[in-house]
Coordinates of N, CA and C in Angstrom, one line a residue:
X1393 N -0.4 0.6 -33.4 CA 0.0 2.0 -33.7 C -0.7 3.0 -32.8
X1394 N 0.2 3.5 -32.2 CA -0.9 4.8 -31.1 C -0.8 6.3 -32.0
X1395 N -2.0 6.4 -32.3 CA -2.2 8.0 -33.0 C -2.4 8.8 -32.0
X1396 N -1.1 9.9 -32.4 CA -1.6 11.1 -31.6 C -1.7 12.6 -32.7
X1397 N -2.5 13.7 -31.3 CA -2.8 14.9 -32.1 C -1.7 15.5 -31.3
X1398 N -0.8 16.8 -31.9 CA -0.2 17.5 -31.3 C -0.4 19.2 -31.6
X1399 N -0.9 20.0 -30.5 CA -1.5 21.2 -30.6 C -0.3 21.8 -29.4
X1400 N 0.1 22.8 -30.4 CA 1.0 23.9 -29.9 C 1.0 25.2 -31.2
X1401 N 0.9 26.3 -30.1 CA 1.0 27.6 -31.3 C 2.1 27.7 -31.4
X1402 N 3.3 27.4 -31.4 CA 4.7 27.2 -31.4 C 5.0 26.7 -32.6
X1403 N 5.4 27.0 -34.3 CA 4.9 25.9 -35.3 C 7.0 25.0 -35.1
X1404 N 7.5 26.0 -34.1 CA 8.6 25.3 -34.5 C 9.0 24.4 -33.5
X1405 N 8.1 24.5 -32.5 CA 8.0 23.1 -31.3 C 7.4 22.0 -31.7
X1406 N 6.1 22.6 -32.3 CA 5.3 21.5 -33.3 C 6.2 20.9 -34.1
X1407 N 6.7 21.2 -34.9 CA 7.6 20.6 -35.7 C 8.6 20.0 -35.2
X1408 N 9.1 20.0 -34.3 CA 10.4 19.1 -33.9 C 9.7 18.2 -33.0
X1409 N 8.3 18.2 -32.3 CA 7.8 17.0 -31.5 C 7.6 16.4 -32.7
X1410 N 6.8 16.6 -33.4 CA 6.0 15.8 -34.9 C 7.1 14.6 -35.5
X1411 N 8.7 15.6 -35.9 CA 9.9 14.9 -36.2 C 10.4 13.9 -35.4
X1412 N 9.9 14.1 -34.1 CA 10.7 13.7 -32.8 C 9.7 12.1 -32.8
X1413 N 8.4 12.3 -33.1 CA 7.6 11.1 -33.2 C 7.2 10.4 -34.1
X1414 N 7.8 11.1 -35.3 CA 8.0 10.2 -36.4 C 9.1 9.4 -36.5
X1415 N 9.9 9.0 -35.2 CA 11.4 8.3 -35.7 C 11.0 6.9 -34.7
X1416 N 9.4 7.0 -34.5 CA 9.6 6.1 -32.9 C 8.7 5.1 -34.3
X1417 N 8.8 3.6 -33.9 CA 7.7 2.8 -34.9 C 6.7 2.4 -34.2
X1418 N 5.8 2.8 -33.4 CA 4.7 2.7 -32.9 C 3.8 3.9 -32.7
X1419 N 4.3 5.2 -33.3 CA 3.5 6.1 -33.2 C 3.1 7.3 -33.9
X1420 N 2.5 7.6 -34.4 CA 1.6 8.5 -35.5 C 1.4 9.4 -35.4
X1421 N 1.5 10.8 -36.0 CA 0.7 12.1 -35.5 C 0.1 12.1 -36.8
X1422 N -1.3 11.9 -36.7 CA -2.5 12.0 -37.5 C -2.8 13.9 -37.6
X1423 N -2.4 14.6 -36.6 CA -3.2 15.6 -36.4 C -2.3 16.7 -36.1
X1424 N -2.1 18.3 -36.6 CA -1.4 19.0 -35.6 C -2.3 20.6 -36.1
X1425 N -2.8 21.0 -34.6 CA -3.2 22.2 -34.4 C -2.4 23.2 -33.6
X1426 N -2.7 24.7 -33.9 CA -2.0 25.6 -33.5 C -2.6 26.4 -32.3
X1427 N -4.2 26.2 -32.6 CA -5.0 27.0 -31.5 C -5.9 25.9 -30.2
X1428 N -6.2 26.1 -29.1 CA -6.7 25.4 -28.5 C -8.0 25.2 -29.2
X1429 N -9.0 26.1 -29.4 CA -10.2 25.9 -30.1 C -10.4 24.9 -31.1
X1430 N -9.0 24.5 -31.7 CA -9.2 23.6 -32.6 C -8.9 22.0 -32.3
X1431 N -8.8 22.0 -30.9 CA -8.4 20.8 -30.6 C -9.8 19.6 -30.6
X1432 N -11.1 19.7 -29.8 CA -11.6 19.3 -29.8 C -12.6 18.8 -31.4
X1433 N -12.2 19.7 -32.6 CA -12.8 19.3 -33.6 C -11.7 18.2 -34.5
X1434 N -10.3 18.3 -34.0 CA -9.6 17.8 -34.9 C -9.8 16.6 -34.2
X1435 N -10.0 16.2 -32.5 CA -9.8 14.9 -32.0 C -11.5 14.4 -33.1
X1436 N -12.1 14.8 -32.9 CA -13.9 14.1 -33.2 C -13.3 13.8 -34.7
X1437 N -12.6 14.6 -35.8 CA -12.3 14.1 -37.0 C -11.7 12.7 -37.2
X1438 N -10.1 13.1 -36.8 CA -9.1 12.0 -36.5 C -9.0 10.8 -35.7
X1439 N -9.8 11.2 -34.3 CA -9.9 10.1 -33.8 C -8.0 10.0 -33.3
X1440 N -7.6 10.4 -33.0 CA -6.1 10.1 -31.6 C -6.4 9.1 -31.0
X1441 N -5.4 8.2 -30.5 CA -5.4 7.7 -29.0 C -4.9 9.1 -27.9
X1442 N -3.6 9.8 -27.7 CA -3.5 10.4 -27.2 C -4.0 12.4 -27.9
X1443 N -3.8 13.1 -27.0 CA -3.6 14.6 -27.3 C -2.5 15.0 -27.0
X1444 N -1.7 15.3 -27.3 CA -0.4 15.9 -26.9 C -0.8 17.8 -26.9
X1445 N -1.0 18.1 -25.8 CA -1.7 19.9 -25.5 C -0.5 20.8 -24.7
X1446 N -0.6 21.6 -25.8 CA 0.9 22.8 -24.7 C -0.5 23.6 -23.7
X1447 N 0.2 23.8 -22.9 CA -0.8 24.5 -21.9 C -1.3 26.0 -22.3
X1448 N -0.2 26.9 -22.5 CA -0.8 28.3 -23.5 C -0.7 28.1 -24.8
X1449 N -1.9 28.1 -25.1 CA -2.7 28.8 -26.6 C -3.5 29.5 -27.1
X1450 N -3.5 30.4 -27.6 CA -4.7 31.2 -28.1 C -6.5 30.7 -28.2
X1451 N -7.7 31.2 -28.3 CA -8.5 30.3 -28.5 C -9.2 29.5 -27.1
X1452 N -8.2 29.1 -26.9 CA -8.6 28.2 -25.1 C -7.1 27.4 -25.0
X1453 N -7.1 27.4 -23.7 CA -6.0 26.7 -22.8 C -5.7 25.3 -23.3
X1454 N -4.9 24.9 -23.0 CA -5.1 23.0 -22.9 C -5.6 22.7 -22.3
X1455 N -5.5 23.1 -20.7 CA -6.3 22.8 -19.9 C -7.7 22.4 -20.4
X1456 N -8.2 23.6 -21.1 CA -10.1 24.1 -21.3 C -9.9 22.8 -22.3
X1457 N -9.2 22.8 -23.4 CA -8.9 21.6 -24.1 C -9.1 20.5 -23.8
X1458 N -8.0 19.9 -22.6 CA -8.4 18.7 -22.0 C -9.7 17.9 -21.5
X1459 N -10.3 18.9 -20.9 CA -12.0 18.8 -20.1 C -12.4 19.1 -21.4
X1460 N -12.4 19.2 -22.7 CA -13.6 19.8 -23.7 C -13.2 17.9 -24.5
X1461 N -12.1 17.5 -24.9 CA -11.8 16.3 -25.1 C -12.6 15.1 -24.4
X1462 N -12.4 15.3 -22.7 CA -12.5 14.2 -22.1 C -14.4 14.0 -21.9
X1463 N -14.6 15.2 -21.7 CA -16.3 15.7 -22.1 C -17.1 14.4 -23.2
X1464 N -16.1 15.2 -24.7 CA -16.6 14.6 -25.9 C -16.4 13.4 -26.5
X1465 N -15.1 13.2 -25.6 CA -14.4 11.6 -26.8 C -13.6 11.1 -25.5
X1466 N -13.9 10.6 -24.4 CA -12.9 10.3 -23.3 C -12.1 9.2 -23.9
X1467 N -12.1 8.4 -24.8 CA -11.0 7.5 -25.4 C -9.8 8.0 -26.0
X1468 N -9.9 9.4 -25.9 CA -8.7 9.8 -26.5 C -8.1 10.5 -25.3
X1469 N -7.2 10.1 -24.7 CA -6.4 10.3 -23.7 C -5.6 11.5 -23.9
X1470 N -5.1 12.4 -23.1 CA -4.5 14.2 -22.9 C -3.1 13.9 -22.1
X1471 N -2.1 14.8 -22.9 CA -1.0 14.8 -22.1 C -0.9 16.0 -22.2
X1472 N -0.7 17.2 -21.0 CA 0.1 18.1 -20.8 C 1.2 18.2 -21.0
X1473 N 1.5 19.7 -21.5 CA 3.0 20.0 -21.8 C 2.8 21.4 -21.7
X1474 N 3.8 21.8 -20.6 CA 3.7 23.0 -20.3 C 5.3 23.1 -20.0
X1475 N 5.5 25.0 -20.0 CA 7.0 25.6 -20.5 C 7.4 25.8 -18.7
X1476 N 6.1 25.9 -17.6 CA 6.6 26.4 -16.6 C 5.2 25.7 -15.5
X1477 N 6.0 25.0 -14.8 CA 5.0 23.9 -14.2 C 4.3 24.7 -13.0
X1478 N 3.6 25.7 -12.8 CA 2.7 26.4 -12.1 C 2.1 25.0 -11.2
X1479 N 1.9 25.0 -10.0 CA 1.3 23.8 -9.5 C 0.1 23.9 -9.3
X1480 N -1.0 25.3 -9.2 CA -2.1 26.0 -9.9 C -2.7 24.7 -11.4
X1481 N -1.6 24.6 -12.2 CA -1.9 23.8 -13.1 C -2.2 23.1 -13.3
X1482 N -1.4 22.2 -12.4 CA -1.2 20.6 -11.9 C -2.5 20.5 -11.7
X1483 N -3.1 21.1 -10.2 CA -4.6 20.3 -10.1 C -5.6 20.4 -11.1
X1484 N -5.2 21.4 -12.0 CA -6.3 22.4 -12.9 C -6.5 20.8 -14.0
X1485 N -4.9 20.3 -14.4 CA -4.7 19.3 -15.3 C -6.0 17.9 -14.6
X1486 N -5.4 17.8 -13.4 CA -6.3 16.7 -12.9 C -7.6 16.7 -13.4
X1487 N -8.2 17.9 -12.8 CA -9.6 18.5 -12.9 C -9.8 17.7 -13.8
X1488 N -9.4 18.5 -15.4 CA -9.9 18.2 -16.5 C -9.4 16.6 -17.1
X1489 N -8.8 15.9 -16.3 CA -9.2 14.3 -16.6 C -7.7 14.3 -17.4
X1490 N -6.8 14.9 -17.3 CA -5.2 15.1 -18.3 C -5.1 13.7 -17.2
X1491 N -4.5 13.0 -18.8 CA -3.8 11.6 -18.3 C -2.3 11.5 -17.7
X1492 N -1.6 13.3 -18.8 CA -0.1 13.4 -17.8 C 0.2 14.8 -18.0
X1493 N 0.7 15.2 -17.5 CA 1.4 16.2 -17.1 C 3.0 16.3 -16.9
X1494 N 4.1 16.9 -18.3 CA 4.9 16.8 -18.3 C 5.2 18.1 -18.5
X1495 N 6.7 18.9 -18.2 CA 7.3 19.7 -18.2 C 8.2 20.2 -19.9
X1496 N 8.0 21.0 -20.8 CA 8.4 20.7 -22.0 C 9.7 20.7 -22.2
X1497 N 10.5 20.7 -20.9 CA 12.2 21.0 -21.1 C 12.6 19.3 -20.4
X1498 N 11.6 18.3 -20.5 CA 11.9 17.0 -20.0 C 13.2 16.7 -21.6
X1499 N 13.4 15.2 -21.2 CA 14.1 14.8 -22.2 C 13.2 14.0 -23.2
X1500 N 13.8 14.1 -24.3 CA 12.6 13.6 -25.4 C 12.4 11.9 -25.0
X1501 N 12.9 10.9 -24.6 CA 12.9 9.8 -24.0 C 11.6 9.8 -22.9
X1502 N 11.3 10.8 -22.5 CA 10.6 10.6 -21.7 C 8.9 11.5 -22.1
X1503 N 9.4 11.7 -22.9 CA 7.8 12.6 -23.6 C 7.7 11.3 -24.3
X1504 N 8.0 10.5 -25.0 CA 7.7 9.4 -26.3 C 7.6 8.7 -24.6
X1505 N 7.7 8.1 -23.8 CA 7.9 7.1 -22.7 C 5.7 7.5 -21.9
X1506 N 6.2 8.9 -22.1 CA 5.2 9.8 -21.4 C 3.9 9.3 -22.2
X1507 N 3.7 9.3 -23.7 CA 2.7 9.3 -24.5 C 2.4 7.8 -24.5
X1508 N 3.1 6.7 -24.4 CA 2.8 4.9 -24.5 C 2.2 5.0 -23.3
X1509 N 2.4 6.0 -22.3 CA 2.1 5.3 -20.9 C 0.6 6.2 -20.6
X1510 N 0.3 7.0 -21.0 CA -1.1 8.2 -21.2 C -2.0 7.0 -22.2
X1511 N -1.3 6.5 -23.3 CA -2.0 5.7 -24.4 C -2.5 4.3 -23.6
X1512 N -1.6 3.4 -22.9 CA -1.7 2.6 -22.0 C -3.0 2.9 -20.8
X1513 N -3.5 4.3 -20.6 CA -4.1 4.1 -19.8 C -3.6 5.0 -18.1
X1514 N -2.2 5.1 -18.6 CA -1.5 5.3 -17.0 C -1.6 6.7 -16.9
X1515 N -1.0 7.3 -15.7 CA -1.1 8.8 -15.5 C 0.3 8.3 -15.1
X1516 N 0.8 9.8 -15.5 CA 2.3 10.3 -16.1 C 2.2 11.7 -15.4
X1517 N 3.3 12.3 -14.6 CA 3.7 13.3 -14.1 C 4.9 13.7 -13.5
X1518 N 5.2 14.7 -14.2 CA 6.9 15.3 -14.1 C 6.9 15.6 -12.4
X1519 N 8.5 14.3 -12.2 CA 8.7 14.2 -10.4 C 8.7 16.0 -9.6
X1520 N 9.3 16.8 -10.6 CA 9.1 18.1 -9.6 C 8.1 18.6 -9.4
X1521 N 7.1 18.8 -10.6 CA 5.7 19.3 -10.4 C 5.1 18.7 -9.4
X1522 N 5.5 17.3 -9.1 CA 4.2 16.6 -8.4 C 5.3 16.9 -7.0
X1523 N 6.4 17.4 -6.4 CA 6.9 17.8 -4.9 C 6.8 19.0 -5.0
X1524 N 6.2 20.2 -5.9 CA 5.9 21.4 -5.6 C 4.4 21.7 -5.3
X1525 N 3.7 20.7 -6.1 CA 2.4 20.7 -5.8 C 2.3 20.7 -4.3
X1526 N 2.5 19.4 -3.9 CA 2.8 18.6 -2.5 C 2.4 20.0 -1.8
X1527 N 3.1 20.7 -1.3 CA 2.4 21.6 -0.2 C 1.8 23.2 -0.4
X1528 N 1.0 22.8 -1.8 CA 0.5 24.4 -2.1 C -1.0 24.4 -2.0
X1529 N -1.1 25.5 -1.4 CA -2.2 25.8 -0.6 C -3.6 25.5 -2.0
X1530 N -4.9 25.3 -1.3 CA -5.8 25.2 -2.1 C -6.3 26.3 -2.8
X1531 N -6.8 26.1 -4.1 CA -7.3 27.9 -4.9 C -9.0 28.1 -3.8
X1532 N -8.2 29.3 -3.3 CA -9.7 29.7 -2.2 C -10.8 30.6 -2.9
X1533 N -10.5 30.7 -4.4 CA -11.8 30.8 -5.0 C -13.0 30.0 -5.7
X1534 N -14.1 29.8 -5.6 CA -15.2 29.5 -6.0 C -14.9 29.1 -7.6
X1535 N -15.8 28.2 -8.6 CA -15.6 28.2 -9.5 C -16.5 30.0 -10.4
X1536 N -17.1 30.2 -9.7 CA -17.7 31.7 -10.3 C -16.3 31.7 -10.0
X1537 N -16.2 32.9 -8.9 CA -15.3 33.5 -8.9 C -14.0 33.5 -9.3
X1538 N -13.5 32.6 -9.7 CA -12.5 31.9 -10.7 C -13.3 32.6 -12.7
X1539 N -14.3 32.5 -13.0 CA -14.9 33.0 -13.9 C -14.8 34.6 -14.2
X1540 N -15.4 35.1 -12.9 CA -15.4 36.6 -13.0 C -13.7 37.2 -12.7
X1541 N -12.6 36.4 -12.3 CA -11.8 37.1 -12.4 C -10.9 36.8 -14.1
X1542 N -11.1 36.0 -14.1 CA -10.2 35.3 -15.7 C -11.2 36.2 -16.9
X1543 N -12.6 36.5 -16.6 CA -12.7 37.8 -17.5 C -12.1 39.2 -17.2
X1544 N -12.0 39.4 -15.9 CA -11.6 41.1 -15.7 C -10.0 40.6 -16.3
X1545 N -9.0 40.1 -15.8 CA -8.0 39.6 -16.2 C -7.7 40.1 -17.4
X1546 N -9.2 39.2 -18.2 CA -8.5 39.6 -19.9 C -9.3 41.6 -20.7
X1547 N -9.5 42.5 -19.2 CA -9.7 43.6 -19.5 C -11.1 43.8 -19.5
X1548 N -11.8 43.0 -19.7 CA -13.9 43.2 -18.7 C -14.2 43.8 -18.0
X1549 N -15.1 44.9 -18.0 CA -15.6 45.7 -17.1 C -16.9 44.7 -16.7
X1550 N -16.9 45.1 -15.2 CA -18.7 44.7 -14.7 C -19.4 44.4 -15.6
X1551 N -19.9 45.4 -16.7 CA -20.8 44.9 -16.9 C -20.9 44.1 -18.1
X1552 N -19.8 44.1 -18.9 CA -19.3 42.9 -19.6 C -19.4 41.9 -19.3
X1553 N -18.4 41.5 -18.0 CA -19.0 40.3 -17.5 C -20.3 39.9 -16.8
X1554 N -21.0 41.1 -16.9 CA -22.4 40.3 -16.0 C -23.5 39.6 -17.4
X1555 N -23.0 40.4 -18.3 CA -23.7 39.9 -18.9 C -23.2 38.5 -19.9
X1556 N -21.9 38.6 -20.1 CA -21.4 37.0 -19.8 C -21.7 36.1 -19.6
X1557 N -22.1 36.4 -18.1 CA -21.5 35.1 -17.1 C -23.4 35.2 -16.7
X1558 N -24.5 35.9 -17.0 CA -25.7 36.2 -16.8 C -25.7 36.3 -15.8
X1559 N -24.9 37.7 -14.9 CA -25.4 38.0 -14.0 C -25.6 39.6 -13.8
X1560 N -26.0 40.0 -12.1 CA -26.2 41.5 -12.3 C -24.8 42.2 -12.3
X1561 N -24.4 43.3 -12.6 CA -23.2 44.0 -12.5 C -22.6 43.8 -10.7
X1562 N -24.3 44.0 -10.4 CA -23.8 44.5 -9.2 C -22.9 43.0 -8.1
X1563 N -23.6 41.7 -8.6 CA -23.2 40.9 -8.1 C -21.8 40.5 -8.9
X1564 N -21.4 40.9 -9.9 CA -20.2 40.9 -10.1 C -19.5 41.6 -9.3
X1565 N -19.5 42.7 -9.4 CA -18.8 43.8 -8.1 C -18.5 42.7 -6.8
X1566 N -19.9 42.4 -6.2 CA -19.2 41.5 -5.2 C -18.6 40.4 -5.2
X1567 N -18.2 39.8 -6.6 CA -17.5 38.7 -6.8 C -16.2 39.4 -6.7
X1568 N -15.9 40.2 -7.5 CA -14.4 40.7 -8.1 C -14.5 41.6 -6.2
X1569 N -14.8 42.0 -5.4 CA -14.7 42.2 -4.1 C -14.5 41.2 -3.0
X1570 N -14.9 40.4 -3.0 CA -15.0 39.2 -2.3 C -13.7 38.6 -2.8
X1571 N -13.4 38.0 -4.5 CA -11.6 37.7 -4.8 C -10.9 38.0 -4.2
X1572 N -10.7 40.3 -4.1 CA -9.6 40.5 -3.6 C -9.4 40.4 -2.1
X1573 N -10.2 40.5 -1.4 CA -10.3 40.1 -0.1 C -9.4 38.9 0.1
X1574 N -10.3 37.7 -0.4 CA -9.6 36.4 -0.2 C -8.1 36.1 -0.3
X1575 N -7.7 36.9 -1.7 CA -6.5 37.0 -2.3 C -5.1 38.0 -1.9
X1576 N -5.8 38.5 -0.8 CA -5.3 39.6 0.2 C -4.1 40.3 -0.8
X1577 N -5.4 40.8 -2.2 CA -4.7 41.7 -3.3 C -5.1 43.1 -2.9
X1578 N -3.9 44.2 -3.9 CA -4.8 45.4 -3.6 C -5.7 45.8 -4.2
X1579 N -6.2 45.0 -5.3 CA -6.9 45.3 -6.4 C -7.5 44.1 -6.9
X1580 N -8.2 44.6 -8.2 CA -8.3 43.4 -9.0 C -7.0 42.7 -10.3
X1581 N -6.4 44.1 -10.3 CA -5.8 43.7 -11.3 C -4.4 42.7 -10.3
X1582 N -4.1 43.3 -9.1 CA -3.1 42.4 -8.2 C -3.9 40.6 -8.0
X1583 N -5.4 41.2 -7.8 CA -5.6 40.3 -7.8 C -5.6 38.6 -8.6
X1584 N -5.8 39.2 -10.2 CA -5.7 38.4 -11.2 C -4.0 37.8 -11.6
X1585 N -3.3 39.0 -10.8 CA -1.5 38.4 -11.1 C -1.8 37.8 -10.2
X1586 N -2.0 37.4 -8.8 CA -1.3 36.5 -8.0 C -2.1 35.1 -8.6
X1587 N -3.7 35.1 -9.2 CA -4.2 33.9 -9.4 C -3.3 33.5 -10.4
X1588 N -3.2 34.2 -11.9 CA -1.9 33.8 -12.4 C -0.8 33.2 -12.3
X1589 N -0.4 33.5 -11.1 CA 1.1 33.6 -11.0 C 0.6 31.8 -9.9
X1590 N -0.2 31.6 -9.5 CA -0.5 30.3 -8.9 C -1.6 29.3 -9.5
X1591 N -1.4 29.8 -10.9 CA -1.8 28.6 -11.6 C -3.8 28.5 -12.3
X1592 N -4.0 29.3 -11.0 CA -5.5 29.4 -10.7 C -6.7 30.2 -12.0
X1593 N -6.0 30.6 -12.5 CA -6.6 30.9 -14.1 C -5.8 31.3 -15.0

C-alpha cells in the first residue's frame, strides 16, 4: 500500500484527488493539508511514501515544501502539481529533490501512474514542461539575491529586509540594484514580475 499526503489550499481539488485515490487498491491518503507550512509536520506524523504538493500555497510554496521534506524525512518522496508549468519551476522542483513534476490539468490516469512511479523511486515529468524548460535561459540571480527580491516582492522595504535576511540596508540596496540591472527591469517592482513570471521566485 503506498501512503500518500495531499496538500492543496484548494479544499475542492483536495477533495476530488483524495476521491480520485481512494478508487485505486494500492493507495492511501493518510494525510491532507491546506497550507504549505503544514506539510512538513504532517509528513514526520504520518509518515507518506509520497507528497502530493500544489505548487501555490499560503504559508510556503511546495517547492519550500519539497526541500523542507527531503531535508527531514527523504523517504517520503514529493510530487509536484502545479496549475501553470513556469519552467523557472521545473528547475526550482529539481533543486528541492521533487521526485515529479506534473501539470494539474494532466489526466487523472496519469497523476495515479505519476504517484507509483515517484513511490517506486522514479522521476516523473509532464512531456511539455520538460521541451519548454529545454531552452530557457538560466536564473542570473544569486541565491541572496533571489532572497532580497522575493521579500521586496511580498512589499519589504530595505530595511525590513536587512534585518531579515541580517544584513545592512545599505547592502540590500545593492542587492535589489544589482537584480534590476541583471533583469534589465525598470524597477524593482518590474523587476520581481519578470522573476515571477519565469518561475525564479
Amino acid at each position: 500500500m503506498i501512503k500518500v499526503l495531499l496538500a492543496d489550499d484548494h479544499h475542492v481539488v483536495r477533495g476530488a484527488l483524495a476521491a480520485l485515490l481512494s478508487l485505486e487498491p494500492d493507495l492511501e491518503v493518510v494525510a491532507e493539508v491546506d497550507r504549505g507550512d503544514q506539510v512538513l509536520p504532517a509528513v514526520l506524523r504520518h509518515r507518506p511514501d509520497v507528497a502530493v504538493l500544489d505548487i501555490d500555497m499560503p504559508g510556503a510554496d511546495g517547492l519550500t515544501a519539497a526541500a523542507a521534506v527531503h531535508e527531514a524525512h527523504p523517504e517520503c518522496r514529493t510530487l509536484i502539481l502545479t496549475g501553470h508549468g513556469k519552467p523557472g519551476h521545473l528547475r526550482r522542483a529539481l533543486t528541492a529533490h521533487a521526485g515529479g513534476f506534473l501539470l494539474k490539468t494532466a489526466p487523472p490516469d496519469e497523476l495515479v501512474a505519476g504517484i507509483r512511479a515517484v513511490a517506486a523511486g522514479r522521476r516523473v515529468l509532464d512531456p511539455n514542461l520538460a521541451l519548454t524548460a529545454w531552452d530557457l535561459a538560466d536564473n542570473p540571480l544569486t541565491p541572496r539575491e533571489t532572497d532580497v527580491l522575493r521579500l521586496a516582492a511580498e512589499g519589504a522595504e530595505a530595511p525590513e529586509i536587512a534585518e531579515r535576511l541580517h544584513l545592512s540596508a545599505g547592502t540590500v540596496r545593492n542587492y535589489l540594484t544589482a537584480v534590476v540591472d541583471k533583469l534589465n527591469a525598470r524597477n524593482r517592482t518590474d523587476a520581481a514580475r519578470i522573476a515571477k513570471e519565469m518561475g525564479w521566485i
